[in-house]
Short mmCIF file of C-alpha atoms and ligand atoms in Angstrom, two decimals:
data_model
loop_
_atom_site.label_atom_id
_atom_site.label_comp_id
_atom_site.label_asym_id
_atom_site.label_seq_id
_atom_site.Cartn_x
_atom_site.Cartn_y
_atom_site.Cartn_z
CA MET A 187 -39.09 -16.30 -0.26
CA LYS A 188 -36.89 -16.62 2.80
CA LEU A 189 -34.04 -14.14 3.11
CA SER A 190 -30.76 -16.04 2.93
CA LYS A 191 -28.35 -13.26 3.81
CA ARG A 192 -28.38 -9.71 5.09
CA SER A 193 -26.28 -7.09 3.25
CA TRP A 194 -23.71 -4.96 4.94
CA ALA A 195 -23.60 -1.25 4.23
CA GLU A 196 -21.41 1.71 5.08
CA PRO A 197 -21.56 3.01 8.69
CA PHE A 198 -21.85 6.62 7.43
CA LYS A 199 -23.99 8.83 5.21
CA ILE A 200 -22.86 11.37 2.63
CA LYS A 201 -22.85 15.05 3.59
CA MET A 202 -21.01 16.63 0.67
CA VAL A 203 -20.21 15.47 -2.85
CA GLU A 204 -17.51 16.31 -5.38
CA LEU A 205 -18.85 16.70 -8.92
CA LEU A 206 -17.03 14.87 -11.70
CA LYS A 207 -16.51 15.72 -15.35
CA MET A 208 -17.76 13.08 -17.78
CA THR A 209 -15.62 12.53 -20.89
CA THR A 210 -16.12 11.00 -24.33
CA ALA A 211 -14.14 8.09 -25.76
CA ALA A 212 -12.37 10.47 -28.18
CA GLN A 213 -11.34 12.80 -25.32
CA ARG A 214 -9.97 9.87 -23.32
CA GLU A 215 -8.05 8.46 -26.29
CA LYS A 216 -6.37 11.86 -26.73
CA ALA A 217 -5.72 12.30 -23.01
CA ILE A 218 -4.01 8.92 -22.53
CA LYS A 219 -1.87 9.41 -25.65
CA GLU A 220 -0.76 12.82 -24.36
CA ALA A 221 0.01 11.18 -21.01
CA GLY A 222 2.45 8.81 -22.73
CA TYR A 223 0.16 5.87 -21.86
CA ASN A 224 1.07 6.37 -18.22
CA THR A 225 -1.97 6.80 -15.96
CA PHE A 226 0.19 8.78 -13.49
CA LEU A 227 0.51 11.51 -16.13
CA LEU A 228 -3.23 11.96 -16.71
CA LYS A 229 -4.88 15.07 -15.35
CA SER A 230 -7.22 14.03 -12.56
CA GLU A 231 -9.90 16.25 -14.13
CA ASP A 232 -10.01 13.81 -17.05
CA VAL A 233 -10.59 10.81 -14.77
CA TYR A 234 -14.07 9.52 -13.91
CA ILE A 235 -13.40 6.86 -11.25
CA ASP A 236 -9.93 7.24 -9.79
CA LEU A 237 -8.48 3.90 -8.69
CA LEU A 238 -4.86 4.95 -9.13
CA THR A 239 -4.27 4.60 -5.43
CA ASP A 240 -5.86 4.40 -2.00
CA SER A 241 -3.15 6.75 -0.78
CA GLY A 242 -4.29 10.16 0.40
CA THR A 243 -7.56 9.72 -1.49
CA SER A 244 -9.89 8.85 1.39
CA ALA A 245 -12.89 10.95 2.40
CA MET A 246 -12.36 12.44 5.84
CA SER A 247 -15.17 12.32 8.38
CA ASP A 248 -16.97 15.36 9.79
CA GLN A 249 -14.92 14.79 12.96
CA GLN A 250 -11.67 14.99 11.00
CA TRP A 251 -12.77 18.11 9.12
CA SER A 252 -13.71 19.81 12.35
CA GLY A 253 -10.33 18.73 13.73
CA LEU A 254 -8.66 20.85 11.04
CA MET A 255 -10.03 23.94 12.76
CA LEU A 256 -8.22 22.91 15.93
CA GLY A 257 -4.82 23.14 14.26
CA ASP A 258 -2.20 24.63 16.58
CA GLU A 259 0.32 25.96 14.08
CA ALA A 260 3.08 26.72 16.57
CA TYR A 261 6.53 25.89 15.19
CA ALA A 262 7.39 23.85 18.27
CA GLY A 263 5.34 21.75 20.67
CA SER A 264 1.99 21.99 18.87
CA LYS A 265 -0.81 20.47 20.93
CA ASN A 266 -1.83 18.42 17.88
CA PHE A 267 1.55 16.67 18.07
CA TYR A 268 0.77 15.54 21.61
CA LYS A 269 -2.66 14.35 20.54
CA LEU A 270 -1.11 12.35 17.69
CA GLU A 271 1.51 10.94 20.04
CA GLN A 272 -1.22 9.84 22.43
CA ALA A 273 -3.22 8.20 19.60
CA MET A 274 -0.10 6.37 18.43
CA LYS A 275 0.59 5.10 21.96
CA ASN A 276 -3.04 4.11 22.57
CA PHE A 277 -3.60 2.25 19.31
CA TYR A 278 -0.12 1.00 18.39
CA GLY A 279 1.74 1.05 21.71
CA TYR A 280 5.22 2.22 20.65
CA LYS A 281 7.23 4.48 22.95
CA TYR A 282 8.44 7.27 20.68
CA LEU A 283 6.86 9.14 17.78
CA ILE A 284 8.45 11.16 14.99
CA PRO A 285 5.95 12.66 12.55
CA THR A 286 6.92 12.84 8.87
CA HIS A 287 5.24 14.36 5.84
CA GLN A 288 4.28 10.85 4.63
CA GLY A 289 5.45 7.24 4.77
CA ARG A 290 8.54 7.59 2.61
CA GLY A 291 9.83 10.39 4.84
CA ALA A 292 9.83 7.89 7.71
CA GLU A 293 11.46 5.24 5.49
CA ASN A 294 14.27 7.62 4.66
CA ILE A 295 14.97 8.46 8.31
CA LEU A 296 14.75 4.82 9.46
CA SER A 297 17.03 3.62 6.63
CA GLN A 298 19.63 6.33 7.33
CA VAL A 299 19.65 5.61 11.04
CA MET A 300 19.69 1.81 10.95
CA ILE A 301 21.36 0.67 7.71
CA LYS A 302 25.11 0.60 7.12
CA LYS A 303 26.78 0.05 3.75
CA GLY A 304 26.75 -3.65 2.90
CA ASP A 305 23.80 -4.51 5.17
CA ILE A 306 21.03 -6.88 4.16
CA ILE A 307 17.39 -6.04 4.79
CA PRO A 308 15.09 -9.04 4.45
CA GLY A 309 11.41 -8.27 3.85
CA ASN A 310 8.10 -9.69 2.71
CA MET A 311 8.23 -8.51 -0.90
CA TYR A 312 9.66 -5.17 -1.90
CA PHE A 313 7.76 -1.92 -1.89
CA THR A 314 8.99 0.74 -4.33
CA THR A 315 9.90 3.62 -2.00
CA THR A 316 10.89 1.38 0.92
CA ARG A 317 13.42 -0.59 -1.10
CA LEU A 318 14.85 2.51 -2.74
CA HIS A 319 15.52 4.16 0.64
CA GLN A 320 17.20 0.95 1.84
CA GLU A 321 19.39 0.95 -1.27
CA LEU A 322 20.21 4.66 -1.04
CA ALA A 323 21.39 4.01 2.54
CA GLY A 324 23.81 1.34 1.23
CA GLY A 325 21.73 -1.75 1.98
CA THR A 326 20.40 -4.59 -0.17
CA PHE A 327 16.81 -5.70 0.09
CA ILE A 328 16.22 -9.46 -0.05
CA ASP A 329 12.74 -10.88 -0.51
CA VAL A 330 11.87 -13.60 2.04
CA ILE A 331 8.13 -13.77 1.48
CA ILE A 332 6.60 -17.26 1.13
CA ASP A 333 6.54 -18.63 -2.43
CA GLU A 334 2.73 -18.66 -2.46
CA ALA A 335 2.78 -14.84 -2.63
CA HIS A 336 4.25 -14.93 -6.13
CA ASP A 337 1.45 -17.16 -7.41
CA PRO A 338 -1.68 -15.12 -8.21
CA GLU A 339 -3.87 -18.24 -8.15
CA ASN A 340 -2.76 -19.72 -4.84
CA LEU A 341 -5.59 -19.42 -2.29
CA PHE A 342 -3.53 -19.46 0.92
CA PRO A 343 -5.17 -16.83 3.22
CA PHE A 344 -1.91 -15.34 4.56
CA LYS A 345 0.21 -14.84 1.47
CA GLY A 346 2.04 -11.96 3.16
CA ASN A 347 3.84 -14.35 5.54
CA ILE A 348 7.61 -14.44 5.90
CA ASP A 349 9.26 -17.72 4.93
CA LEU A 350 11.21 -18.45 8.11
CA ASN A 351 13.43 -20.99 6.37
CA LYS A 352 14.47 -18.43 3.78
CA LEU A 353 15.22 -15.97 6.56
CA ASN A 354 17.16 -18.54 8.57
CA THR A 355 19.31 -19.38 5.55
CA LEU A 356 19.99 -15.70 5.02
CA ILE A 357 21.04 -15.22 8.64
CA LYS A 358 23.39 -18.23 8.38
CA LYS A 359 24.88 -16.97 5.11
CA HIS A 360 25.47 -13.32 6.04
CA GLY A 361 25.49 -13.38 9.85
CA ALA A 362 23.04 -11.52 12.09
CA LYS A 363 25.38 -8.50 12.33
CA LYS A 364 24.72 -7.68 8.69
CA ILE A 365 20.95 -7.64 9.24
CA PRO A 366 19.85 -4.54 11.15
CA TYR A 367 16.18 -5.45 10.94
CA VAL A 368 13.56 -7.44 9.10
CA CYS A 369 11.12 -5.18 7.29
CA VAL A 370 7.60 -6.58 7.59
CA ALA A 371 4.75 -5.00 5.66
CA VAL A 372 1.17 -5.48 6.85
CA THR A 373 -0.52 -5.93 4.39
CA VAL A 374 1.77 -6.63 1.41
CA ASN A 375 0.87 -4.09 -1.24
CA LEU A 376 2.56 -5.56 -4.31
CA ALA A 377 1.39 -9.11 -3.59
CA GLY A 378 -2.18 -7.82 -3.85
CA GLY A 379 -2.84 -6.47 -0.36
CA GLN A 380 -2.17 -9.88 1.20
CA PRO A 381 -2.08 -10.18 5.00
CA VAL A 382 0.45 -11.64 7.44
CA SER A 383 -0.82 -14.01 10.13
CA MET A 384 -0.30 -13.44 13.85
CA LYS A 385 1.25 -16.90 14.11
CA ASN A 386 3.87 -15.97 11.53
CA LEU A 387 4.67 -12.76 13.39
CA LYS A 388 5.09 -14.64 16.67
CA GLN A 389 7.43 -17.16 15.06
CA LEU A 390 9.38 -14.38 13.40
CA ARG A 391 9.75 -12.65 16.77
CA GLN A 392 11.20 -15.85 18.29
CA LEU A 393 13.66 -16.33 15.44
CA THR A 394 14.86 -12.71 15.32
CA HIS A 395 15.04 -12.49 19.11
CA LYS A 396 17.47 -15.42 19.14
CA HIS A 397 19.78 -13.49 16.80
CA GLY A 398 19.29 -9.98 18.20
CA ILE A 399 17.69 -8.74 14.98
CA LYS A 400 14.97 -6.11 15.14
CA ILE A 401 11.61 -6.16 13.37
CA MET A 402 10.43 -2.95 11.76
CA LEU A 403 6.87 -2.90 10.52
CA ASP A 404 5.59 -1.07 7.53
CA MET A 405 2.20 -0.65 9.16
CA THR A 406 0.62 1.42 6.44
CA ARG A 407 -2.41 -0.92 6.18
CA ILE A 408 -2.26 -2.61 9.61
CA ALA A 409 -6.00 -2.29 10.35
CA GLU A 410 -6.81 -4.03 7.06
CA ASN A 411 -4.35 -6.79 7.97
CA ALA A 412 -6.06 -7.10 11.36
CA TYR A 413 -9.43 -7.61 9.65
CA PHE A 414 -8.08 -10.67 7.80
CA ILE A 415 -6.67 -12.08 11.03
CA GLN A 416 -10.06 -11.58 12.69
CA GLN A 417 -11.85 -13.32 9.81
CA HIS A 418 -9.44 -16.16 9.08
CA GLU A 419 -7.08 -16.93 11.94
CA ASN A 420 -7.95 -19.33 14.73
CA GLY A 421 -8.64 -17.65 18.04
CA TYR A 422 -9.23 -14.12 16.71
CA ALA A 423 -12.89 -14.15 15.60
CA LYS A 424 -14.06 -12.53 18.83
CA LYS A 425 -11.23 -9.99 19.15
CA SER A 426 -11.69 -6.42 17.98
CA ILE A 427 -9.65 -4.93 15.15
CA ALA A 428 -8.21 -2.48 17.69
CA ALA A 429 -6.99 -5.33 19.94
CA ILE A 430 -5.49 -7.23 17.00
CA VAL A 431 -3.71 -4.12 15.69
CA LYS A 432 -2.14 -3.55 19.09
CA GLU A 433 -1.09 -7.18 19.42
CA ILE A 434 0.67 -7.06 16.02
CA CYS A 435 2.73 -4.12 17.22
CA THR A 436 3.84 -5.95 20.39
CA TYR A 437 5.88 -8.41 18.29
CA THR A 438 7.89 -5.59 16.66
CA ASP A 439 10.40 -2.90 17.59
CA GLY A 440 9.08 0.00 15.59
CA ALA A 441 7.26 1.02 12.46
CA THR A 442 7.05 3.34 9.52
CA PHE A 443 3.55 4.53 8.74
CA SER A 444 1.88 6.26 5.85
CA GLY A 445 -1.20 7.87 7.35
CA LYS A 446 -2.54 8.31 3.81
CA LYS A 447 -4.01 4.80 3.76
CA ASP A 448 -5.52 3.26 6.92
CA ALA A 449 -5.59 6.54 8.83
CA LEU A 450 -7.95 8.25 6.39
CA VAL A 451 -6.00 11.47 5.82
CA ASN A 452 -4.80 13.17 2.67
CA ILE A 453 -1.25 13.70 3.94
CA GLY A 454 0.86 12.54 6.87
CA GLY A 455 2.95 9.73 8.26
CA PHE A 456 5.35 8.87 11.06
CA LEU A 457 8.17 6.76 12.40
CA ALA A 458 7.54 5.07 15.75
CA VAL A 459 10.17 3.17 17.74
CA ASN A 460 10.76 1.66 21.16
CA ASP A 461 14.55 2.08 21.32
CA LYS A 462 15.61 5.40 22.83
CA LYS A 463 18.90 5.57 20.92
CA ILE A 464 17.22 5.04 17.58
CA TYR A 465 14.66 7.66 18.53
CA GLU A 466 17.34 10.18 19.43
CA GLU A 467 19.22 9.71 16.17
CA ALA A 468 16.03 9.80 14.15
CA SER A 469 14.80 12.95 15.83
CA ASN A 470 18.13 14.55 14.96
CA LEU A 471 17.81 13.59 11.31
CA VAL A 472 14.15 14.50 10.92
CA VAL A 473 15.08 18.13 11.48
CA VAL A 474 17.25 17.98 8.35
CA TYR A 475 14.77 16.31 6.01
CA GLU A 476 11.26 16.95 7.27
CA GLY A 477 11.00 19.58 9.99
CA LEU A 478 11.21 19.87 13.76
CA HIS A 479 10.53 16.61 15.60
CA THR A 480 7.15 17.89 16.79
CA TYR A 481 5.78 18.51 13.30
CA GLY A 482 7.95 16.58 10.78
CA GLY A 483 6.70 18.44 7.70
CA LEU A 484 3.05 18.46 8.73
CA ALA A 485 0.77 21.32 9.70
CA GLY A 486 -0.73 21.05 13.18
CA ARG A 487 -4.15 20.48 11.57
CA ASP A 488 -2.78 17.52 9.58
CA MET A 489 -1.60 15.86 12.79
CA GLU A 490 -5.03 16.45 14.37
CA ALA A 491 -6.84 14.84 11.42
CA MET A 492 -4.45 11.87 11.48
CA ALA A 493 -4.96 11.33 15.22
CA ILE A 494 -8.73 11.19 14.69
CA GLY A 495 -8.35 9.04 11.55
CA ILE A 496 -6.26 6.44 13.41
CA GLN A 497 -9.07 5.99 15.89
CA GLU A 498 -11.71 5.70 13.13
CA SER A 499 -9.56 3.21 11.19
CA VAL A 500 -9.68 0.53 13.89
CA GLN A 501 -13.48 0.47 14.28
CA ASP A 502 -14.89 -2.93 13.35
CA ASP A 503 -17.88 -1.52 11.42
CA HIS A 504 -15.64 0.73 9.37
CA MET A 505 -13.33 -2.10 8.39
CA LYS A 506 -16.17 -4.48 7.60
CA ALA A 507 -17.59 -1.98 5.10
CA ARG A 508 -14.16 -1.05 3.73
CA ILE A 509 -13.12 -4.60 2.91
CA GLY A 510 -16.74 -5.50 2.11
CA GLN A 511 -16.69 -3.07 -0.79
CA VAL A 512 -13.41 -4.47 -2.11
CA MET A 513 -14.85 -8.01 -1.87
CA TYR A 514 -18.01 -6.90 -3.70
CA LEU A 515 -15.92 -5.74 -6.66
CA GLY A 516 -13.83 -8.92 -6.46
CA ASP A 517 -16.94 -11.12 -6.65
CA LYS A 518 -18.16 -9.23 -9.73
CA MET A 519 -14.82 -9.80 -11.44
CA LEU A 520 -14.84 -13.48 -10.61
CA GLU A 521 -18.40 -13.93 -11.90
CA ALA A 522 -17.23 -12.41 -15.19
CA GLY A 523 -14.21 -14.73 -15.39
CA ILE A 524 -11.60 -11.93 -15.14
CA PRO A 525 -8.19 -13.25 -14.01
CA ILE A 526 -7.47 -11.52 -10.69
CA VAL A 527 -5.12 -12.14 -7.79
CA LEU A 528 -6.73 -14.44 -5.23
CA PRO A 529 -7.61 -14.33 -2.45
CA VAL A 530 -8.83 -10.76 -2.80
CA GLY A 531 -6.68 -8.55 -0.56
CA GLY A 532 -7.36 -5.43 1.46
CA HIS A 533 -7.05 -2.32 -0.66
CA GLY A 534 -8.06 -3.29 -4.15
CA ILE A 535 -8.47 -5.76 -6.94
CA PHE A 536 -5.33 -6.76 -8.80
CA ILE A 537 -5.86 -7.93 -12.39
CA ASP A 538 -3.37 -10.53 -13.59
CA ALA A 539 -2.15 -8.93 -16.82
CA LYS A 540 -0.12 -12.02 -17.78
CA ARG A 541 -3.31 -14.06 -18.03
CA PHE A 542 -5.42 -11.16 -19.33
CA LEU A 543 -3.01 -10.37 -22.20
CA PRO A 544 -1.08 -13.60 -22.85
CA HIS A 545 -0.10 -12.29 -26.31
CA VAL A 546 1.90 -9.33 -24.86
CA LYS A 547 5.43 -10.19 -23.64
CA GLN A 548 6.51 -8.86 -20.24
CA VAL A 549 9.13 -6.54 -21.86
CA GLN A 550 6.27 -4.94 -23.79
CA PHE A 551 4.70 -3.84 -20.49
CA PRO A 552 1.35 -5.68 -20.54
CA ALA A 553 0.03 -4.23 -17.27
CA GLN A 554 0.91 -0.70 -18.39
CA ALA A 555 -0.92 -1.30 -21.71
CA LEU A 556 -3.94 -2.75 -19.91
CA ALA A 557 -4.23 0.19 -17.50
CA ALA A 558 -4.15 2.56 -20.49
CA ALA A 559 -6.83 0.55 -22.32
CA LEU A 560 -9.10 0.55 -19.27
CA TYR A 561 -8.85 4.32 -18.98
CA ALA A 562 -9.66 4.74 -22.68
CA ASP A 563 -12.71 2.51 -22.28
CA SER A 564 -14.41 4.25 -19.36
CA GLY A 565 -12.28 6.86 -17.62
CA VAL A 566 -11.40 4.42 -14.82
CA ARG A 567 -7.82 5.10 -13.78
CA ALA A 568 -5.80 2.13 -12.49
CA MET A 569 -2.08 1.66 -11.80
CA GLU A 570 0.57 -0.65 -13.24
CA ARG A 571 2.21 -2.91 -10.65
CA GLY A 572 4.51 -5.03 -12.77
CA ILE A 573 7.77 -4.68 -14.65
CA VAL A 574 7.62 -0.86 -14.87
CA SER A 575 7.11 -0.51 -11.10
CA ALA A 576 9.82 -3.08 -10.38
CA GLY A 577 12.50 -0.90 -12.04
CA ARG A 578 16.06 -1.98 -12.81
CA ASN A 579 18.65 -3.95 -10.89
CA THR A 580 21.21 -1.30 -9.88
CA LYS A 581 24.09 -3.77 -10.38
CA THR A 582 23.23 -5.34 -13.77
CA GLY A 583 21.16 -2.49 -15.22
CA ASP A 584 18.58 -4.95 -16.55
CA HIS A 585 14.87 -4.74 -15.70
CA TYR A 586 13.72 -6.68 -12.67
CA TYR A 587 11.24 -9.23 -14.05
CA PRO A 588 8.64 -9.65 -11.29
CA LYS A 589 6.54 -12.81 -11.37
CA LEU A 590 3.48 -10.67 -10.75
CA GLU A 591 2.49 -8.42 -13.65
CA LEU A 592 -0.59 -6.67 -12.29
CA VAL A 593 -3.00 -3.83 -12.82
CA ARG A 594 -4.19 -2.50 -9.50
CA LEU A 595 -7.72 -1.19 -9.08
CA THR A 596 -7.19 0.51 -5.73
CA ILE A 597 -10.30 1.49 -3.82
CA PRO A 598 -10.18 4.80 -1.93
CA ARG A 599 -11.84 4.63 1.49
CA ARG A 600 -15.36 6.03 1.94
CA VAL A 601 -15.34 7.62 -1.53
CA TYR A 602 -17.18 5.54 -4.14
CA THR A 603 -20.57 3.80 -4.16
CA GLN A 604 -21.66 0.31 -5.09
CA ALA A 605 -22.89 1.68 -8.45
CA HIS A 606 -19.33 2.87 -9.13
CA MET A 607 -18.13 -0.68 -8.41
CA ASP A 608 -20.61 -1.98 -11.01
CA VAL A 609 -19.37 0.51 -13.63
CA ILE A 610 -15.76 -0.52 -12.98
CA SER A 611 -16.55 -4.20 -13.33
CA GLU A 612 -18.51 -3.67 -16.55
CA SER A 613 -15.64 -1.68 -18.06
CA VAL A 614 -13.10 -4.38 -17.20
CA GLN A 615 -15.39 -6.96 -18.80
CA HIS A 616 -15.69 -4.87 -21.95
CA VAL A 617 -11.92 -4.52 -22.22
CA TYR A 618 -11.57 -8.27 -21.59
CA GLU A 619 -13.94 -9.09 -24.44
CA ASN A 620 -11.79 -6.92 -26.74
CA ARG A 621 -8.41 -7.90 -25.25
CA LYS A 622 -6.92 -9.30 -28.48
CA LYS A 623 -6.82 -5.75 -29.92
CA ILE A 624 -4.53 -4.51 -27.11
CA LYS A 625 -0.89 -4.20 -28.17
CA GLY A 626 2.23 -3.84 -26.06
CA LEU A 627 4.15 -0.59 -25.45
CA ASN A 628 7.61 0.80 -26.01
CA MET A 629 9.19 2.91 -23.23
CA VAL A 630 10.39 6.18 -24.80
CA TYR A 631 11.33 8.07 -21.63
CA GLU A 632 12.70 6.44 -18.49
CA PRO A 633 13.48 8.38 -15.29
CA LYS A 634 16.34 7.13 -13.13
CA TYR A 635 14.40 6.63 -9.88
CA LEU A 636 10.89 5.15 -9.39
CA ARG A 637 10.38 5.25 -13.14
CA PHE A 638 6.73 4.20 -13.03
CA PHE A 639 5.71 7.68 -11.86
CA GLN A 640 6.98 9.55 -14.91
CA ALA A 641 7.94 7.08 -17.68
CA ARG A 642 6.40 7.67 -21.13
CA PHE A 643 5.38 5.06 -23.68
CA GLN A 644 4.25 4.66 -27.27
CA LYS A 645 2.03 1.94 -28.71
CA LEU A 646 4.01 -0.75 -30.55
N1 LIG B 37 4.58 1.37 2.28
C1 LIG B 37 3.54 0.89 1.59
C2 LIG B 37 3.14 -0.54 1.78
C3 LIG B 37 2.86 1.72 0.70
O1 LIG B 37 1.82 1.23 0.03
C4 LIG B 37 3.28 3.06 0.54
C5 LIG B 37 2.63 3.93 -0.42
C6 LIG B 37 4.36 3.52 1.29
C7 LIG B 37 4.98 2.64 2.15
C8 LIG B 37 4.87 4.91 1.16
O2 LIG B 37 4.02 5.81 1.77
O3 LIG B 37 3.20 7.24 -0.12
O4 LIG B 37 2.99 7.96 2.26
O5 LIG B 37 5.19 7.92 1.15
N2 LIG B 37 1.88 3.50 -1.31
C9 LIG B 37 1.13 4.29 -2.28
C10 LIG B 37 0.43 3.35 -3.21
C11 LIG B 37 1.92 5.33 -2.97
O6 LIG B 37 -0.20 3.84 -4.15
O7 LIG B 37 0.46 2.14 -3.01
P1 LIG B 37 3.84 7.31 1.24
#
């Protein structure tokens, strides 16, 4: 028989493994009940395959581990800071760097420096911590993502794009002075890891330039976004991920970054900007919230590992295997007829809980119930990304009712094997076959901020 296609595989081999505890169905049933049916409240020991998040869960390379030994733990002016600064300039091209302990630390500083009470911050779909920091600084987030993003079955390849008409209308209504910046996430997490096209970014730059509005990236998964541009956008097939990443940054004025995703580290982040005044104010504030401007809450060794991770993250072979693994799981789900968000995005598979559990109303938290059922079935830990994550409208007090009610199977980088992907897919299929038995939940404890982390539920 003639070979029709050649498989890809990881551009690394495994040097060390972490042993896992295997659990029984009875143990898992007890564990999830004790966790209030919230997968965030499970003990990680009780989890077999941990798909809660791709954040801080990557496997570092031997280069990164050896970098830890080069940590310069001076309070001020650590040489690892200068190495990180150089990596940021080389790969992203911004002028100034302020390290922070993770992405939300940078979001806090940026929001405090740039947002005044009453300001509007348009963005391509909200992200939990980003929006909260904008609100705490007195601003209002307004979603200007294209409508396709809210439709889990729409196959448009760049569902992260900004709807320029929506943005234009917003500028006309409120005036450019009320809009300090447009917040653009690459990729869009809550839409399913959906990318933004280069064309959209260029057009956005033209529009905002005309009105003197800045663009601030959330470039947490920028290398993954670049991969989709390389694969699907005209004119980019022959460009490297590194070149595409750098081009994206040229259309923007600064960025917040969680190094815990793309950059393959367990902790770390930064704020990067081109404007000297913004930099000066931010480097004043970072001292209050994070630490001196040359460490921002990180150890020297953390900055070293992040600098190396940034460089590894933009290698074409790495990204091909990273997204290749996500696509492999996506194909398995599709073959089994599981309703998932399409096209498959960068960092995981998002199950459409509305179609999976049509008998559970959104106020009964279908995605939360599904994530709990999946854990009970196999020890696979997923995360709710629906009504619980969306929280409440601070003005009306009612829940936000997001169109997307999803369970996210987030794939850590360089951690699990293809056999793990098979086990995950089989477990989802088993739960799907028994879906009619799954009931909704009642929220019995609700924290005030970012409730999804600590809320507790009971079965209805
Ligand atoms: N922006 C995006 C798009 C994110 O996905 C995250 C984190 C952050 C900002 C905040 O970064 O965690 O370093 O403070 N996302 C994680 C997740 C928590 O599971 O999706 P952080």
